[in-house]
Amino acid sequence: GYSAITMDWGHGSDGNPRIVNGVTVWAEWYRIPFTPRGFGVEAEGEHVNWNQPTNPTKLEHLRIDAALAGPIYRWRHYKRFDVYGKFVAGIGSIDFPPVGTYSHDTRTVWAPGFGADVRAWNSFWVRADYEYQFWPHLFGPHSLNPRGYTLGLTYDFSTIHSKY
């Protein structure tokens, strides 16, 4: 999927909140023994590094890489439309404008989110996903909270959309 993330870090040269773009990939598994129908596990990876200023300097560069996993639940089902909620956690790596010599960190990240899948054709689905990330205590008592949308294409290998 193609992601647009509001970085929660300053403003761009136009005065608007800084938005950085990138890619996100998802993998989900729903056939877990002894779990209620609709529950599954999602793993996702994201790389957000595009849409940097035209003349990037060390002071303007922002980048996030994250590997997250956690429970997902599809609580409504229609023939061509699924809605889901998720809570993923994992490791995140961030590059940011330097604070002294400090310009990179790796953290545990939590991210609740929700979204919808719409059947495009056969087992291909279009996904719209929203996620709000928590990067706790990145700068002492302060946290960073990037949030944004991803629009992408998914393929259902297991036909789970029609099985519950």
PDB file of C-alpha atoms in Angstrom:
ATOM      1  CA  GLY A   1       0.000   0.000   0.000  1.00  0.00           C
ATOM      2  CA  TYR A   2       0.947   3.640  -0.440  1.00  0.00           C
ATOM      3  CA  SER A   3       1.137   5.510   2.894  1.00  0.00           C
ATOM      4  CA  ALA A   4       0.790   9.196   3.786  1.00  0.00           C
ATOM      5  CA  ILE A   5       1.938   9.762   7.382  1.00  0.00           C
ATOM      6  CA  THR A   6       1.684  12.978   9.396  1.00  0.00           C
ATOM      7  CA  MET A   7       4.955  12.764  11.291  1.00  0.00           C
ATOM      8  CA  ASP A   8       3.987  14.810  14.395  1.00  0.00           C
ATOM      9  CA  TRP A   9       7.316  16.596  13.905  1.00  0.00           C
ATOM     10  CA  GLY A  10       7.248  20.276  13.063  1.00  0.00           C
ATOM     11  CA  HIS A  11       5.902  21.796   9.885  1.00  0.00           C
ATOM     12  CA  GLY A  12       6.971  21.803   6.257  1.00  0.00           C
ATOM     13  CA  SER A  13       8.179  24.902   4.428  1.00  0.00           C
ATOM     14  CA  ASP A  14       4.541  25.687   3.538  1.00  0.00           C
ATOM     15  CA  GLY A  15       3.546  25.846   7.233  1.00  0.00           C
ATOM     16  CA  ASN A  16       1.423  22.683   7.100  1.00  0.00           C
ATOM     17  CA  PRO A  17       2.136  19.616   9.261  1.00  0.00           C
ATOM     18  CA  ARG A  18       4.961  17.490   7.837  1.00  0.00           C
ATOM     19  CA  ILE A  19       3.612  14.574   5.763  1.00  0.00           C
ATOM     20  CA  VAL A  20       5.998  11.878   4.566  1.00  0.00           C
ATOM     21  CA  ASN A  21       4.995   9.107   2.151  1.00  0.00           C
ATOM     22  CA  GLY A  22       6.093   5.510   1.811  1.00  0.00           C
ATOM     23  CA  VAL A  23       4.956   1.918   1.486  1.00  0.00           C
ATOM     24  CA  THR A  24       3.294  -0.553   3.830  1.00  0.00           C
ATOM     25  CA  VAL A  25       2.911  -4.321   3.364  1.00  0.00           C
ATOM     26  CA  TRP A  26       0.464  -6.521   5.264  1.00  0.00           C
ATOM     27  CA  ALA A  27       0.081 -10.237   5.908  1.00  0.00           C
ATOM     28  CA  GLU A  28      -2.848 -11.703   7.870  1.00  0.00           C
ATOM     29  CA  TRP A  29      -3.731 -15.141   9.159  1.00  0.00           C
ATOM     30  CA  TYR A  30      -7.262 -16.036  10.309  1.00  0.00           C
ATOM     31  CA  ARG A  31      -7.357 -19.810  10.625  1.00  0.00           C
ATOM     32  CA  ILE A  32      -6.007 -19.920  14.148  1.00  0.00           C
ATOM     33  CA  PRO A  33      -7.254 -22.902  16.185  1.00  0.00           C
ATOM     34  CA  PHE A  34      -9.552 -22.174  19.151  1.00  0.00           C
ATOM     35  CA  THR A  35     -10.178 -18.502  18.293  1.00  0.00           C
ATOM     36  CA  PRO A  36     -13.568 -16.951  17.640  1.00  0.00           C
ATOM     37  CA  ARG A  37     -14.615 -16.308  14.076  1.00  0.00           C
ATOM     38  CA  GLY A  38     -13.262 -13.027  12.680  1.00  0.00           C
ATOM     39  CA  PHE A  39     -10.139 -12.923  14.889  1.00  0.00           C
ATOM     40  CA  GLY A  40      -6.714 -13.132  13.291  1.00  0.00           C
ATOM     41  CA  VAL A  41      -3.110 -11.962  13.435  1.00  0.00           C
ATOM     42  CA  GLU A  42      -1.656  -9.219  11.264  1.00  0.00           C
ATOM     43  CA  ALA A  43       1.999  -8.546  10.508  1.00  0.00           C
ATOM     44  CA  GLU A  44       2.968  -5.353   8.733  1.00  0.00           C
ATOM     45  CA  GLY A  45       6.089  -3.601   7.625  1.00  0.00           C
ATOM     46  CA  GLU A  46       6.369   0.038   6.721  1.00  0.00           C
ATOM     47  CA  HIS A  47       9.004   2.227   5.133  1.00  0.00           C
ATOM     48  CA  VAL A  48       8.164   5.936   5.124  1.00  0.00           C
ATOM     49  CA  ASN A  49      10.854   8.049   3.483  1.00  0.00           C
ATOM     50  CA  TRP A  50       9.414   9.757   0.371  1.00  0.00           C
ATOM     51  CA  ASN A  51       8.151  13.302  -0.174  1.00  0.00           C
ATOM     52  CA  GLN A  52      11.198  14.854   1.459  1.00  0.00           C
ATOM     53  CA  PRO A  53      11.963  18.536   0.733  1.00  0.00           C
ATOM     54  CA  THR A  54      13.467  19.232  -2.707  1.00  0.00           C
ATOM     55  CA  ASN A  55      16.784  20.298  -1.136  1.00  0.00           C
ATOM     56  CA  PRO A  56      16.937  17.948   1.852  1.00  0.00           C
ATOM     57  CA  THR A  57      19.362  18.868   4.557  1.00  0.00           C
ATOM     58  CA  LYS A  58      20.119  16.983   7.731  1.00  0.00           C
ATOM     59  CA  LEU A  59      17.711  19.341   9.474  1.00  0.00           C
ATOM     60  CA  GLU A  60      14.751  18.350   7.291  1.00  0.00           C
ATOM     61  CA  HIS A  61      15.180  14.588   6.840  1.00  0.00           C
ATOM     62  CA  LEU A  62      12.612  12.257   8.471  1.00  0.00           C
ATOM     63  CA  ARG A  63      12.321   8.491   7.995  1.00  0.00           C
ATOM     64  CA  ILE A  64      10.426   5.675   9.717  1.00  0.00           C
ATOM     65  CA  ASP A  65      10.867   1.924   9.299  1.00  0.00           C
ATOM     66  CA  ALA A  66       8.687  -0.367  11.405  1.00  0.00           C
ATOM     67  CA  ALA A  67       7.907  -4.073  11.782  1.00  0.00           C
ATOM     68  CA  LEU A  68       4.648  -4.588  13.699  1.00  0.00           C
ATOM     69  CA  ALA A  69       2.328  -7.500  14.509  1.00  0.00           C
ATOM     70  CA  GLY A  70      -0.778  -8.096  16.586  1.00  0.00           C
ATOM     71  CA  PRO A  71      -4.449  -9.063  16.689  1.00  0.00           C
ATOM     72  CA  ILE A  72      -6.958  -8.002  14.063  1.00  0.00           C
ATOM     73  CA  TYR A  73     -10.721  -8.469  14.151  1.00  0.00           C
ATOM     74  CA  ARG A  74     -13.221  -8.205  11.316  1.00  0.00           C
ATOM     75  CA  TRP A  75     -16.486  -7.369  13.022  1.00  0.00           C
ATOM     76  CA  ARG A  76     -18.713  -6.820   9.999  1.00  0.00           C
ATOM     77  CA  HIS A  77     -18.955  -8.706   6.792  1.00  0.00           C
ATOM     78  CA  TYR A  78     -20.756  -7.882   3.601  1.00  0.00           C
ATOM     79  CA  LYS A  79     -20.380  -9.599   0.269  1.00  0.00           C
ATOM     80  CA  ARG A  80     -17.981  -6.987  -1.137  1.00  0.00           C
ATOM     81  CA  PHE A  81     -17.024  -4.986   1.959  1.00  0.00           C
ATOM     82  CA  ASP A  82     -15.172  -5.859   5.221  1.00  0.00           C
ATOM     83  CA  VAL A  83     -14.441  -3.568   8.181  1.00  0.00           C
ATOM     84  CA  TYR A  84     -11.690  -4.341  10.694  1.00  0.00           C
ATOM     85  CA  GLY A  85      -9.947  -3.076  13.815  1.00  0.00           C
ATOM     86  CA  LYS A  86      -6.400  -3.922  14.882  1.00  0.00           C
ATOM     87  CA  PHE A  87      -3.791  -3.325  17.545  1.00  0.00           C
ATOM     88  CA  VAL A  88      -0.222  -3.978  16.433  1.00  0.00           C
ATOM     89  CA  ALA A  89       3.075  -3.507  18.247  1.00  0.00           C
ATOM     90  CA  GLY A  90       6.711  -4.032  17.364  1.00  0.00           C
ATOM     91  CA  ILE A  91      10.014  -2.343  16.642  1.00  0.00           C
ATOM     92  CA  GLY A  92      10.349   1.017  14.938  1.00  0.00           C
ATOM     93  CA  SER A  93      13.429   2.805  13.647  1.00  0.00           C
ATOM     94  CA  ILE A  94      13.341   6.558  13.123  1.00  0.00           C
ATOM     95  CA  ASP A  95      15.753   9.105  11.643  1.00  0.00           C
ATOM     96  CA  PHE A  96      15.037  12.736  12.486  1.00  0.00           C
ATOM     97  CA  PRO A  97      16.650  16.177  12.502  1.00  0.00           C
ATOM     98  CA  PRO A  98      19.588  16.110  14.919  1.00  0.00           C
ATOM     99  CA  VAL A  99      19.230  17.161  18.525  1.00  0.00           C
ATOM    100  CA  GLY A 100      22.935  17.690  19.205  1.00  0.00           C
ATOM    101  CA  THR A 101      24.432  14.448  17.878  1.00  0.00           C
ATOM    102  CA  TYR A 102      21.215  12.455  18.475  1.00  0.00           C
ATOM    103  CA  SER A 103      19.443  11.814  15.136  1.00  0.00           C
ATOM    104  CA  HIS A 104      18.384   8.127  15.163  1.00  0.00           C
ATOM    105  CA  ASP A 105      16.496   5.910  17.590  1.00  0.00           C
ATOM    106  CA  THR A 106      14.917   2.470  17.729  1.00  0.00           C
ATOM    107  CA  ARG A 107      11.838   1.980  19.900  1.00  0.00           C
ATOM    108  CA  THR A 108       8.991  -0.292  20.789  1.00  0.00           C
ATOM    109  CA  VAL A 109       5.974   1.077  18.924  1.00  0.00           C
ATOM    110  CA  TRP A 110       2.241   0.544  19.556  1.00  0.00           C
ATOM    111  CA  ALA A 111      -0.345   1.271  16.901  1.00  0.00           C
ATOM    112  CA  PRO A 112      -4.119   0.867  17.054  1.00  0.00           C
ATOM    113  CA  GLY A 113      -5.890   1.192  13.737  1.00  0.00           C
ATOM    114  CA  PHE A 114      -8.917   0.388  11.645  1.00  0.00           C
ATOM    115  CA  GLY A 115      -9.834   0.077   8.012  1.00  0.00           C
ATOM    116  CA  ALA A 116     -11.923  -1.477   5.304  1.00  0.00           C
ATOM    117  CA  ASP A 117     -11.428  -3.843   2.383  1.00  0.00           C
ATOM    118  CA  VAL A 118     -13.577  -3.612  -0.755  1.00  0.00           C
ATOM    119  CA  ARG A 119     -13.612  -6.433  -3.288  1.00  0.00           C
ATOM    120  CA  ALA A 120     -12.182  -5.224  -6.590  1.00  0.00           C
ATOM    121  CA  TRP A 121     -12.105  -8.442  -8.623  1.00  0.00           C
ATOM    122  CA  ASN A 122     -12.100 -12.127  -7.610  1.00  0.00           C
ATOM    123  CA  SER A 123      -9.582 -12.395  -4.724  1.00  0.00           C
ATOM    124  CA  PHE A 124      -8.203  -8.843  -5.161  1.00  0.00           C
ATOM    125  CA  TRP A 125      -9.312  -6.292  -2.590  1.00  0.00           C
ATOM    126  CA  VAL A 126      -8.693  -2.560  -2.229  1.00  0.00           C
ATOM    127  CA  ARG A 127      -7.717  -1.601   1.316  1.00  0.00           C
ATOM    128  CA  ALA A 128      -7.999   1.729   3.133  1.00  0.00           C
ATOM    129  CA  ASP A 129      -6.173   1.638   6.485  1.00  0.00           C
ATOM    130  CA  TYR A 130      -5.721   4.225   9.268  1.00  0.00           C
ATOM    131  CA  GLU A 131      -3.110   3.865  12.012  1.00  0.00           C
ATOM    132  CA  TYR A 132      -2.141   6.001  15.021  1.00  0.00           C
ATOM    133  CA  GLN A 133       1.336   5.160  16.330  1.00  0.00           C
ATOM    134  CA  PHE A 134       2.780   5.705  19.809  1.00  0.00           C
ATOM    135  CA  TRP A 135       6.575   6.160  20.077  1.00  0.00           C
ATOM    136  CA  PRO A 136       6.803   6.608  23.868  1.00  0.00           C
ATOM    137  CA  HIS A 137       9.397   8.805  25.581  1.00  0.00           C
ATOM    138  CA  LEU A 138      11.366   9.492  22.418  1.00  0.00           C
ATOM    139  CA  PHE A 139      12.789  12.698  23.872  1.00  0.00           C
ATOM    140  CA  GLY A 140      12.665  12.193  27.620  1.00  0.00           C
ATOM    141  CA  PRO A 141       9.060  12.642  28.736  1.00  0.00           C
ATOM    142  CA  HIS A 142       7.827  13.515  25.230  1.00  0.00           C
ATOM    143  CA  SER A 143       6.304  10.995  22.845  1.00  0.00           C
ATOM    144  CA  LEU A 144       5.997  11.047  19.072  1.00  0.00           C
ATOM    145  CA  ASN A 145       2.641  10.121  17.527  1.00  0.00           C
ATOM    146  CA  PRO A 146       2.810   9.676  13.743  1.00  0.00           C
ATOM    147  CA  ARG A 147      -0.547   8.868  12.196  1.00  0.00           C
ATOM    148  CA  GLY A 148      -1.816   8.377   8.713  1.00  0.00           C
ATOM    149  CA  TYR A 149      -3.569   6.524   5.965  1.00  0.00           C
ATOM    150  CA  THR A 150      -2.544   3.760   3.621  1.00  0.00           C
ATOM    151  CA  LEU A 151      -4.351   2.855   0.422  1.00  0.00           C
ATOM    152  CA  GLY A 152      -3.381  -0.418  -1.183  1.00  0.00           C
ATOM    153  CA  LEU A 153      -4.245  -3.640  -2.921  1.00  0.00           C
ATOM    154  CA  THR A 154      -4.499  -6.990  -1.124  1.00  0.00           C
ATOM    155  CA  TYR A 155      -4.876 -10.536  -2.367  1.00  0.00           C
ATOM    156  CA  ASP A 156      -6.880 -13.120  -0.413  1.00  0.00           C
ATOM    157  CA  PHE A 157      -5.094 -16.474  -0.720  1.00  0.00           C
ATOM    158  CA  SER A 158      -7.481 -18.234   1.650  1.00  0.00           C
ATOM    159  CA  THR A 159     -10.841 -16.724   0.687  1.00  0.00           C
ATOM    160  CA  ILE A 160     -11.287 -15.729   4.360  1.00  0.00           C
ATOM    161  CA  HIS A 161     -13.589 -12.907   3.294  1.00  0.00           C
ATOM    162  CA  SER A 162     -16.208 -15.461   2.292  1.00  0.00           C
ATOM    163  CA  LYS A 163     -15.594 -17.957   5.132  1.00  0.00           C
ATOM    164  CA  TYR A 164     -16.962 -16.102   8.173  1.00  0.00           C
TER     165      TYR A 164
END
